[in-house]
Amino acid sequence: MNYIGIDLGGTNVAAAVVNETGRCLGQASIPTPRGAEKIADAIAQAAVLACSDAGIAVTDARSVGVASAGSIDPEGGMVTHAFNLDLHNVPLAGMVSQRLGLPATLENDANAAALGEFVAGAGRGGRSLVAVTLGTGVGSGAVLNGKLFTGSNYAGMEAGHMVIHRGGRQCTCGRQGCWETYASATGLIRSTREAMEAHPDSILWHYAPTLEAANGKTAFDAAQAGDAVAQAVVESYVDDLACGITNLINLFQPETLCVAGGVSRQGENLLGPVRKILDAEEFTRDGTRRTRLCLAQLGSEAGVIGAALVPLYR
Amino acid sequence: MNYIGIDLGGTNVAAAVVNETGRCLGQASIPTPRGAEKIADAIAQAAVLACSDAGIAVTDARSVGVASAGSIDPEGGMVTHAFNLDLHNVPLAGMVSQRLGLPATLENDANAAALGEFVAGAGRGGRSLVAVTLGTGVGSGAVLNGKLFTGSNYAGMEAGHMVIHRGGRQCTCGRQGCWETYASATGLIRSTREAMEAHPDSILWHYAPTLEAANGKTAFDAAQAGDAVAQAVVESYVDDLACGITNLINLFQPETLCVAGGVSRQGENLLGPVRKILDAEEFTRDGTRRTRLCLAQLGSEAGVIGAALVPLYR
C-alpha cells in the first residue's frame, strides 16, 4: 500500500510516496507559496508530482499526511498558528483532502520526524523511540509501545521546554532555564558568542571573525584545535545536552533515543561525551536493558516519511 | 470478575479483592515478616484473608498482583533489590503464584498507585493520568492511552530523578539537582531546617522545638501563622514543585495529574499556588484542553487497587 507524506516548510513543500515500511517510492519538492489556499494547492501539486515520480496515480495512494511546524490541532486537521508560514486557524487537512480526494491527516513536524525515524531509521524494528532535534530550538517526538505519542491534547513532547536550570536563561515560552535555551544550536551559538566577548584572545575569533559569524560549528572547531575557552563552551554544552537526555531516559526509558539536527553532525564527537555522562547518571546505568543513544538516520526525509505513515501509528 | 491486589510495605502486607472497576470487595492487612519465603507466605495469607472478607474463594479470583517498593523486574516477576525488605533477586511473583495457584504479576509501587488512581480515583473515566507522590522521595507513575506506562524496560517514570536545578542538591541517585531533592517531604524538611538554622528568631522554632522535630507540616504551619521565613520556605517549595509538574505536563500532557503523599494533605493550600504557576508557565496555558491538577483520591488504597488490576492494563 502507498501513502503520501508532505513536509510543509517555510521554504519548500516536500512530498514523498512511501510504502508501509517507510521506503520512499517517489519524491518531489516545490517552493512554498504564501497564503492558505495557495499552500494547499502547492501541497496537492507536490503530491501529484511525487506520485508521478513513483509511477502511481494519486488514487493508488491510501492517504495523505501533512507535517507542519507551528501549533497544530491534529484532531481538527487545523494549523492553529504557524508564524513562519503566516497560517492561523487554517483547516489545512480538509483543504488538502478536498483537492486530492484522499483522507488527510495533519501532524506536528517533530512528531512526524520521530515517527519516520521509528519506522525507517534509528528505531527500525523496535517498539519505542524518542527523537531529539537540535536546531533553532530543541524539537522532540516519541513513539511509545509502537504508537505515536502526543499526549491527551496532541501537545505533548515539548522536551525543549523542560526546565533544567531553574532561574536560568529566559526562554521564548516564558519560562527560565528551559533545556532548549542551552541545548539548541541557538543556545550553543549564544554561549559561543558570550565566550568570544569574554575572551578577545581566544582562537574562536579565528573561526568566527565577528560575533554574527559564530555558528553551531564554531566552538567545536576551535575546541578541536585546542582552544581552552572553546573546550569549556563545548563541555558546558555537552553537560546541558546530557542533562536533558538523562531526564528523558529516566522518564521514558525508550529502546532508542536518536539525536538529529545541525549540531548532531558532530557525530561521535558529540555523542561520545554524552554517553560518558549517561553512564554515570542514568537511573538504570547498572541495568541490562538501557536506552541506545544514536544519531538519527534519515536527515530531512524523516519528516516526510513519518507524515505519510501517521495514519498507521495513531 | 475478581482480582487480588497486594501492597507489600516495610511494615504491613495489605491485600484487597477488587472488581474490574477497582471497587474494593474485601481487605486484609498483616505485619510484614522478614525473609523471602516468609514474605511470600504472608502475601498468600493476606490474600486468603481478603478473599474471605469478600466472601469468595481464592479460586474465584482471576489473578494476584503484587506491588513492591524497590527495584523490580516485572517481566521476570523478580524483586531485584528492595532494601527496606532486604529482598535481593527474589522471584516473588512465582513464589506467590505457587502458593495461591493463581497467575501472579509484580509491579513497582508507584506505578501501581498511579494505576489505582486512574481506574478508581482521580483519573476515573479518562484515558491518561500522571500521579506524583510527595513522600520520602518523589514517586511517580503514568497511565497513557489507557495503558500503564513503564518504558521499554519497566524502569520509566522516575520523575523524581529529573534534574530541575543543574548543579543543585546532591541526590541519592548520583545526580545533582533532582526534582525529589526539592519537592519531596524530605526536601521540604531539609529546607525548613536550613531556614531554622539561619533564623534562630523564626517562629518555625515554635512549631519544631528542635531541628529533628521539623516535619513536612512545620513550614506550612508557621507560614500560615504569618512567619516570613516560613513563607519563603513554602514559596520556594511551591516553585520547585510547580517547576517539575510543568515539565511533566509539557512532556506528557495527561488529562489528569494528581498529587499524593504526606505533603499533599495541604490540599488547596498547596495546589492553589501551584496552579498559578502552571497558568503562567505551561506550554499549553492558552489551550482549551489543559491537564487537570488535583489531589489523589484513594490514599494508601491506590497501591493495592492498582496492583490488583495491573494484568488488565499492561
JSON list of N, CA and C in Angstrom, two decimals, chain B residues 135-177:
[
{"chain": "B", "resi": 135, "resn": "GLY", "atom": "N", "xyz": [6.65, 12.10, 49.10]},
{"chain": "B", "resi": 135, "resn": "GLY", "atom": "CA", "xyz": [6.94, 11.43, 50.36]},
{"chain": "B", "resi": 135, "resn": "GLY", "atom": "C", "xyz": [8.42, 11.52, 50.66]},
{"chain": "B", "resi": 136, "resn": "THR", "atom": "N", "xyz": [8.98, 10.40, 51.11]},
{"chain": "B", "resi": 136, "resn": "THR", "atom": "CA", "xyz": [10.42, 10.36, 51.37]},
{"chain": "B", "resi": 136, "resn": "THR", "atom": "C", "xyz": [11.17, 10.79, 50.11]},
{"chain": "B", "resi": 137, "resn": "GLY", "atom": "N", "xyz": [10.74, 10.28, 48.97]},
{"chain": "B", "resi": 137, "resn": "GLY", "atom": "CA", "xyz": [11.22, 10.75, 47.67]},
{"chain": "B", "resi": 137, "resn": "GLY", "atom": "C", "xyz": [10.04, 11.32, 46.91]},
{"chain": "B", "resi": 138, "resn": "VAL", "atom": "N", "xyz": [10.19, 11.47, 45.60]},
{"chain": "B", "resi": 138, "resn": "VAL", "atom": "CA", "xyz": [9.05, 11.79, 44.75]},
{"chain": "B", "resi": 138, "resn": "VAL", "atom": "C", "xyz": [8.81, 10.57, 43.87]},
{"chain": "B", "resi": 139, "resn": "GLY", "atom": "N", "xyz": [7.72, 9.87, 44.14]},
{"chain": "B", "resi": 139, "resn": "GLY", "atom": "CA", "xyz": [7.36, 8.72, 43.32]},
{"chain": "B", "resi": 139, "resn": "GLY", "atom": "C", "xyz": [6.46, 9.18, 42.18]},
{"chain": "B", "resi": 140, "resn": "SER", "atom": "N", "xyz": [6.50, 8.48, 41.08]},
{"chain": "B", "resi": 140, "resn": "SER", "atom": "CA", "xyz": [5.57, 8.85, 40.01]},
{"chain": "B", "resi": 140, "resn": "SER", "atom": "C", "xyz": [5.27, 7.66, 39.13]},
{"chain": "B", "resi": 141, "resn": "GLY", "atom": "N", "xyz": [4.12, 7.72, 38.52]},
{"chain": "B", "resi": 141, "resn": "GLY", "atom": "CA", "xyz": [3.68, 6.68, 37.61]},
{"chain": "B", "resi": 141, "resn": "GLY", "atom": "C", "xyz": [2.73, 7.31, 36.60]},
{"chain": "B", "resi": 142, "resn": "ALA", "atom": "N", "xyz": [2.51, 6.60, 35.50]},
{"chain": "B", "resi": 142, "resn": "ALA", "atom": "CA", "xyz": [1.66, 7.16, 34.44]},
{"chain": "B", "resi": 142, "resn": "ALA", "atom": "C", "xyz": [0.83, 6.09, 33.76]},
{"chain": "B", "resi": 143, "resn": "VAL", "atom": "N", "xyz": [-0.37, 6.48, 33.41]},
{"chain": "B", "resi": 143, "resn": "VAL", "atom": "CA", "xyz": [-1.19, 5.68, 32.51]},
{"chain": "B", "resi": 143, "resn": "VAL", "atom": "C", "xyz": [-1.40, 6.54, 31.27]},
{"chain": "B", "resi": 144, "resn": "LEU", "atom": "N", "xyz": [-0.97, 6.03, 30.12]},
{"chain": "B", "resi": 144, "resn": "LEU", "atom": "CA", "xyz": [-1.05, 6.78, 28.87]},
{"chain": "B", "resi": 144, "resn": "LEU", "atom": "C", "xyz": [-1.87, 5.99, 27.87]},
{"chain": "B", "resi": 145, "resn": "ASN", "atom": "N", "xyz": [-2.79, 6.65, 27.21]},
{"chain": "B", "resi": 145, "resn": "ASN", "atom": "CA", "xyz": [-3.64, 5.95, 26.24]},
{"chain": "B", "resi": 145, "resn": "ASN", "atom": "C", "xyz": [-4.28, 4.71, 26.85]},
{"chain": "B", "resi": 146, "resn": "GLY", "atom": "N", "xyz": [-4.65, 4.80, 28.12]},
{"chain": "B", "resi": 146, "resn": "GLY", "atom": "CA", "xyz": [-5.35, 3.70, 28.77]},
{"chain": "B", "resi": 146, "resn": "GLY", "atom": "C", "xyz": [-4.50, 2.52, 29.18]},
{"chain": "B", "resi": 147, "resn": "LYS", "atom": "N", "xyz": [-3.15, 2.65, 29.05]},
{"chain": "B", "resi": 147, "resn": "LYS", "atom": "CA", "xyz": [-2.26, 1.55, 29.43]},
{"chain": "B", "resi": 147, "resn": "LYS", "atom": "C", "xyz": [-1.24, 2.06, 30.46]},
{"chain": "B", "resi": 148, "resn": "LEU", "atom": "N", "xyz": [-0.89, 1.19, 31.40]},
{"chain": "B", "resi": 148, "resn": "LEU", "atom": "CA", "xyz": [0.16, 1.52, 32.35]},
{"chain": "B", "resi": 148, "resn": "LEU", "atom": "C", "xyz": [1.46, 1.74, 31.58]},
{"chain": "B", "resi": 149, "resn": "PHE", "atom": "N", "xyz": [2.09, 2.90, 31.77]},
{"chain": "B", "resi": 149, "resn": "PHE", "atom": "CA", "xyz": [3.32, 3.19, 31.04]},
{"chain": "B", "resi": 149, "resn": "PHE", "atom": "C", "xyz": [4.53, 2.97, 31.95]},
{"chain": "B", "resi": 150, "resn": "THR", "atom": "N", "xyz": [5.43, 2.12, 31.53]},
{"chain": "B", "resi": 150, "resn": "THR", "atom": "CA", "xyz": [6.61, 1.84, 32.37]},
{"chain": "B", "resi": 150, "resn": "THR", "atom": "C", "xyz": [7.91, 1.93, 31.57]},
{"chain": "B", "resi": 151, "resn": "GLY", "atom": "N", "xyz": [7.85, 2.36, 30.31]},
{"chain": "B", "resi": 151, "resn": "GLY", "atom": "CA", "xyz": [9.06, 2.38, 29.48]},
{"chain": "B", "resi": 151, "resn": "GLY", "atom": "C", "xyz": [9.38, 0.99, 28.96]},
{"chain": "B", "resi": 152, "resn": "SER", "atom": "N", "xyz": [10.36, 0.93, 28.08]},
{"chain": "B", "resi": 152, "resn": "SER", "atom": "CA", "xyz": [10.64, -0.34, 27.39]},
{"chain": "B", "resi": 152, "resn": "SER", "atom": "C", "xyz": [11.23, -1.39, 28.32]},
{"chain": "B", "resi": 153, "resn": "ASN", "atom": "N", "xyz": [11.81, -0.94, 29.44]},
{"chain": "B", "resi": 153, "resn": "ASN", "atom": "CA", "xyz": [12.47, -1.87, 30.36]},
{"chain": "B", "resi": 153, "resn": "ASN", "atom": "C", "xyz": [11.82, -1.85, 31.75]},
{"chain": "B", "resi": 154, "resn": "TYR", "atom": "N", "xyz": [10.60, -1.34, 31.84]},
{"chain": "B", "resi": 154, "resn": "TYR", "atom": "CA", "xyz": [9.83, -1.29, 33.09]},
{"chain": "B", "resi": 154, "resn": "TYR", "atom": "C", "xyz": [10.45, -0.35, 34.13]},
{"chain": "B", "resi": 155, "resn": "ALA", "atom": "N", "xyz": [11.38, 0.50, 33.71]},
{"chain": "B", "resi": 155, "resn": "ALA", "atom": "CA", "xyz": [12.07, 1.35, 34.69]},
{"chain": "B", "resi": 155, "resn": "ALA", "atom": "C", "xyz": [11.77, 2.83, 34.48]},
{"chain": "B", "resi": 156, "resn": "GLY", "atom": "N", "xyz": [10.78, 3.13, 33.64]},
{"chain": "B", "resi": 156, "resn": "GLY", "atom": "CA", "xyz": [10.48, 4.53, 33.33]},
{"chain": "B", "resi": 156, "resn": "GLY", "atom": "C", "xyz": [9.76, 5.25, 34.45]},
{"chain": "B", "resi": 157, "resn": "MET", "atom": "N", "xyz": [9.40, 6.50, 34.20]},
{"chain": "B", "resi": 157, "resn": "MET", "atom": "CA", "xyz": [8.64, 7.35, 35.11]},
{"chain": "B", "resi": 157, "resn": "MET", "atom": "C", "xyz": [9.36, 7.58, 36.45]},
{"chain": "B", "resi": 158, "resn": "GLU", "atom": "N", "xyz": [10.67, 7.73, 36.38]},
{"chain": "B", "resi": 158, "resn": "GLU", "atom": "CA", "xyz": [11.40, 8.15, 37.58]},
{"chain": "B", "resi": 158, "resn": "GLU", "atom": "C", "xyz": [11.45, 9.68, 37.57]},
{"chain": "B", "resi": 159, "resn": "ALA", "atom": "N", "xyz": [10.27, 10.29, 37.68]},
{"chain": "B", "resi": 159, "resn": "ALA", "atom": "CA", "xyz": [10.20, 11.75, 37.57]},
{"chain": "B", "resi": 159, "resn": "ALA", "atom": "C", "xyz": [10.96, 12.44, 38.69]},
{"chain": "B", "resi": 160, "resn": "GLY", "atom": "N", "xyz": [11.08, 11.77, 39.84]},
{"chain": "B", "resi": 160, "resn": "GLY", "atom": "CA", "xyz": [11.85, 12.35, 40.93]},
{"chain": "B", "resi": 160, "resn": "GLY", "atom": "C", "xyz": [13.30, 12.56, 40.56]},
{"chain": "B", "resi": 161, "resn": "HIS", "atom": "N", "xyz": [13.77, 11.81, 39.57]},
{"chain": "B", "resi": 161, "resn": "HIS", "atom": "CA", "xyz": [15.17, 11.91, 39.16]},
{"chain": "B", "resi": 161, "resn": "HIS", "atom": "C", "xyz": [15.32, 12.65, 37.83]},
{"chain": "B", "resi": 162, "resn": "MET", "atom": "N", "xyz": [14.47, 13.65, 37.70]},
{"chain": "B", "resi": 162, "resn": "MET", "atom": "CA", "xyz": [14.57, 14.63, 36.60]},
{"chain": "B", "resi": 162, "resn": "MET", "atom": "C", "xyz": [15.25, 15.85, 37.21]},
{"chain": "B", "resi": 163, "resn": "VAL", "atom": "N", "xyz": [16.39, 16.23, 36.67]},
{"chain": "B", "resi": 163, "resn": "VAL", "atom": "CA", "xyz": [17.11, 17.40, 37.21]},
{"chain": "B", "resi": 163, "resn": "VAL", "atom": "C", "xyz": [16.38, 18.68, 36.82]},
{"chain": "B", "resi": 164, "resn": "ILE", "atom": "N", "xyz": [16.09, 19.52, 37.81]},
{"chain": "B", "resi": 164, "resn": "ILE", "atom": "CA", "xyz": [15.50, 20.83, 37.52]},
{"chain": "B", "resi": 164, "resn": "ILE", "atom": "C", "xyz": [16.44, 21.98, 37.91]},
{"chain": "B", "resi": 165, "resn": "HIS", "atom": "N", "xyz": [17.42, 21.67, 38.77]},
{"chain": "B", "resi": 165, "resn": "HIS", "atom": "CA", "xyz": [18.42, 22.66, 39.21]},
{"chain": "B", "resi": 165, "resn": "HIS", "atom": "C", "xyz": [19.79, 22.09, 38.89]},
{"chain": "B", "resi": 166, "resn": "ARG", "atom": "N", "xyz": [20.34, 22.33, 37.70]},
{"chain": "B", "resi": 166, "resn": "ARG", "atom": "CA", "xyz": [21.66, 21.78, 37.38]},
{"chain": "B", "resi": 166, "resn": "ARG", "atom": "C", "xyz": [22.66, 22.22, 38.44]},
{"chain": "B", "resi": 167, "resn": "GLY", "atom": "N", "xyz": [23.42, 21.24, 38.97]},
{"chain": "B", "resi": 167, "resn": "GLY", "atom": "CA", "xyz": [24.43, 21.56, 39.97]},
{"chain": "B", "resi": 167, "resn": "GLY", "atom": "C", "xyz": [23.85, 21.82, 41.35]},
{"chain": "B", "resi": 168, "resn": "GLY", "atom": "N", "xyz": [22.58, 21.49, 41.55]},
{"chain": "B", "resi": 168, "resn": "GLY", "atom": "CA", "xyz": [21.93, 21.74, 42.84]},
{"chain": "B", "resi": 168, "resn": "GLY", "atom": "C", "xyz": [22.19, 20.64, 43.86]},
{"chain": "B", "resi": 169, "resn": "ARG", "atom": "N", "xyz": [21.19, 20.40, 44.71]},
{"chain": "B", "resi": 169, "resn": "ARG", "atom": "CA", "xyz": [21.34, 19.45, 45.80]},
{"chain": "B", "resi": 169, "resn": "ARG", "atom": "C", "xyz": [21.75, 18.06, 45.33]},
{"chain": "B", "resi": 170, "resn": "GLN", "atom": "N", "xyz": [22.62, 17.43, 46.09]},
{"chain": "B", "resi": 170, "resn": "GLN", "atom": "CA", "xyz": [23.07, 16.06, 45.79]},
{"chain": "B", "resi": 170, "resn": "GLN", "atom": "C", "xyz": [21.90, 15.10, 46.00]},
{"chain": "B", "resi": 171, "resn": "CYS", "atom": "N", "xyz": [21.65, 14.25, 45.02]},
{"chain": "B", "resi": 171, "resn": "CYS", "atom": "CA", "xyz": [20.59, 13.26, 45.12]},
{"chain": "B", "resi": 171, "resn": "CYS", "atom": "C", "xyz": [21.19, 11.89, 45.41]},
{"chain": "B", "resi": 172, "resn": "THR", "atom": "N", "xyz": [20.39, 11.01, 46.03]},
{"chain": "B", "resi": 172, "resn": "THR", "atom": "CA", "xyz": [20.86, 9.66, 46.30]},
{"chain": "B", "resi": 172, "resn": "THR", "atom": "C", "xyz": [21.16, 8.89, 45.01]},
{"chain": "B", "resi": 173, "resn": "CYS", "atom": "N", "xyz": [20.60, 9.33, 43.89]},
{"chain": "B", "resi": 173, "resn": "CYS", "atom": "CA", "xyz": [20.80, 8.62, 42.62]},
{"chain": "B", "resi": 173, "resn": "CYS", "atom": "C", "xyz": [22.14, 8.95, 41.99]},
{"chain": "B", "resi": 174, "resn": "GLY", "atom": "N", "xyz": [22.86, 9.92, 42.55]},
{"chain": "B", "resi": 174, "resn": "GLY", "atom": "CA", "xyz": [24.15, 10.27, 42.00]},
{"chain": "B", "resi": 174, "resn": "GLY", "atom": "C", "xyz": [24.16, 11.60, 41.24]},
{"chain": "B", "resi": 175, "resn": "ARG", "atom": "N", "xyz": [22.95, 12.07, 40.83]},
{"chain": "B", "resi": 175, "resn": "ARG", "atom": "CA", "xyz": [22.90, 13.33, 40.10]},
{"chain": "B", "resi": 175, "resn": "ARG", "atom": "C", "xyz": [22.78, 14.50, 41.09]},
{"chain": "B", "resi": 176, "resn": "GLN", "atom": "N", "xyz": [22.90, 15.69, 40.56]},
{"chain": "B", "resi": 176, "resn": "GLN", "atom": "CA", "xyz": [22.71, 16.88, 41.40]},
{"chain": "B", "resi": 176, "resn": "GLN", "atom": "C", "xyz": [21.52, 17.68, 40.89]},
{"chain": "B", "resi": 177, "resn": "GLY", "atom": "N", "xyz": [20.64, 18.08, 41.82]},
{"chain": "B", "resi": 177, "resn": "GLY", "atom": "CA", "xyz": [19.52, 18.94, 41.44]},
{"chain": "B", "resi": 177, "resn": "GLY", "atom": "C", "xyz": [18.28, 18.21, 41.01]}
]
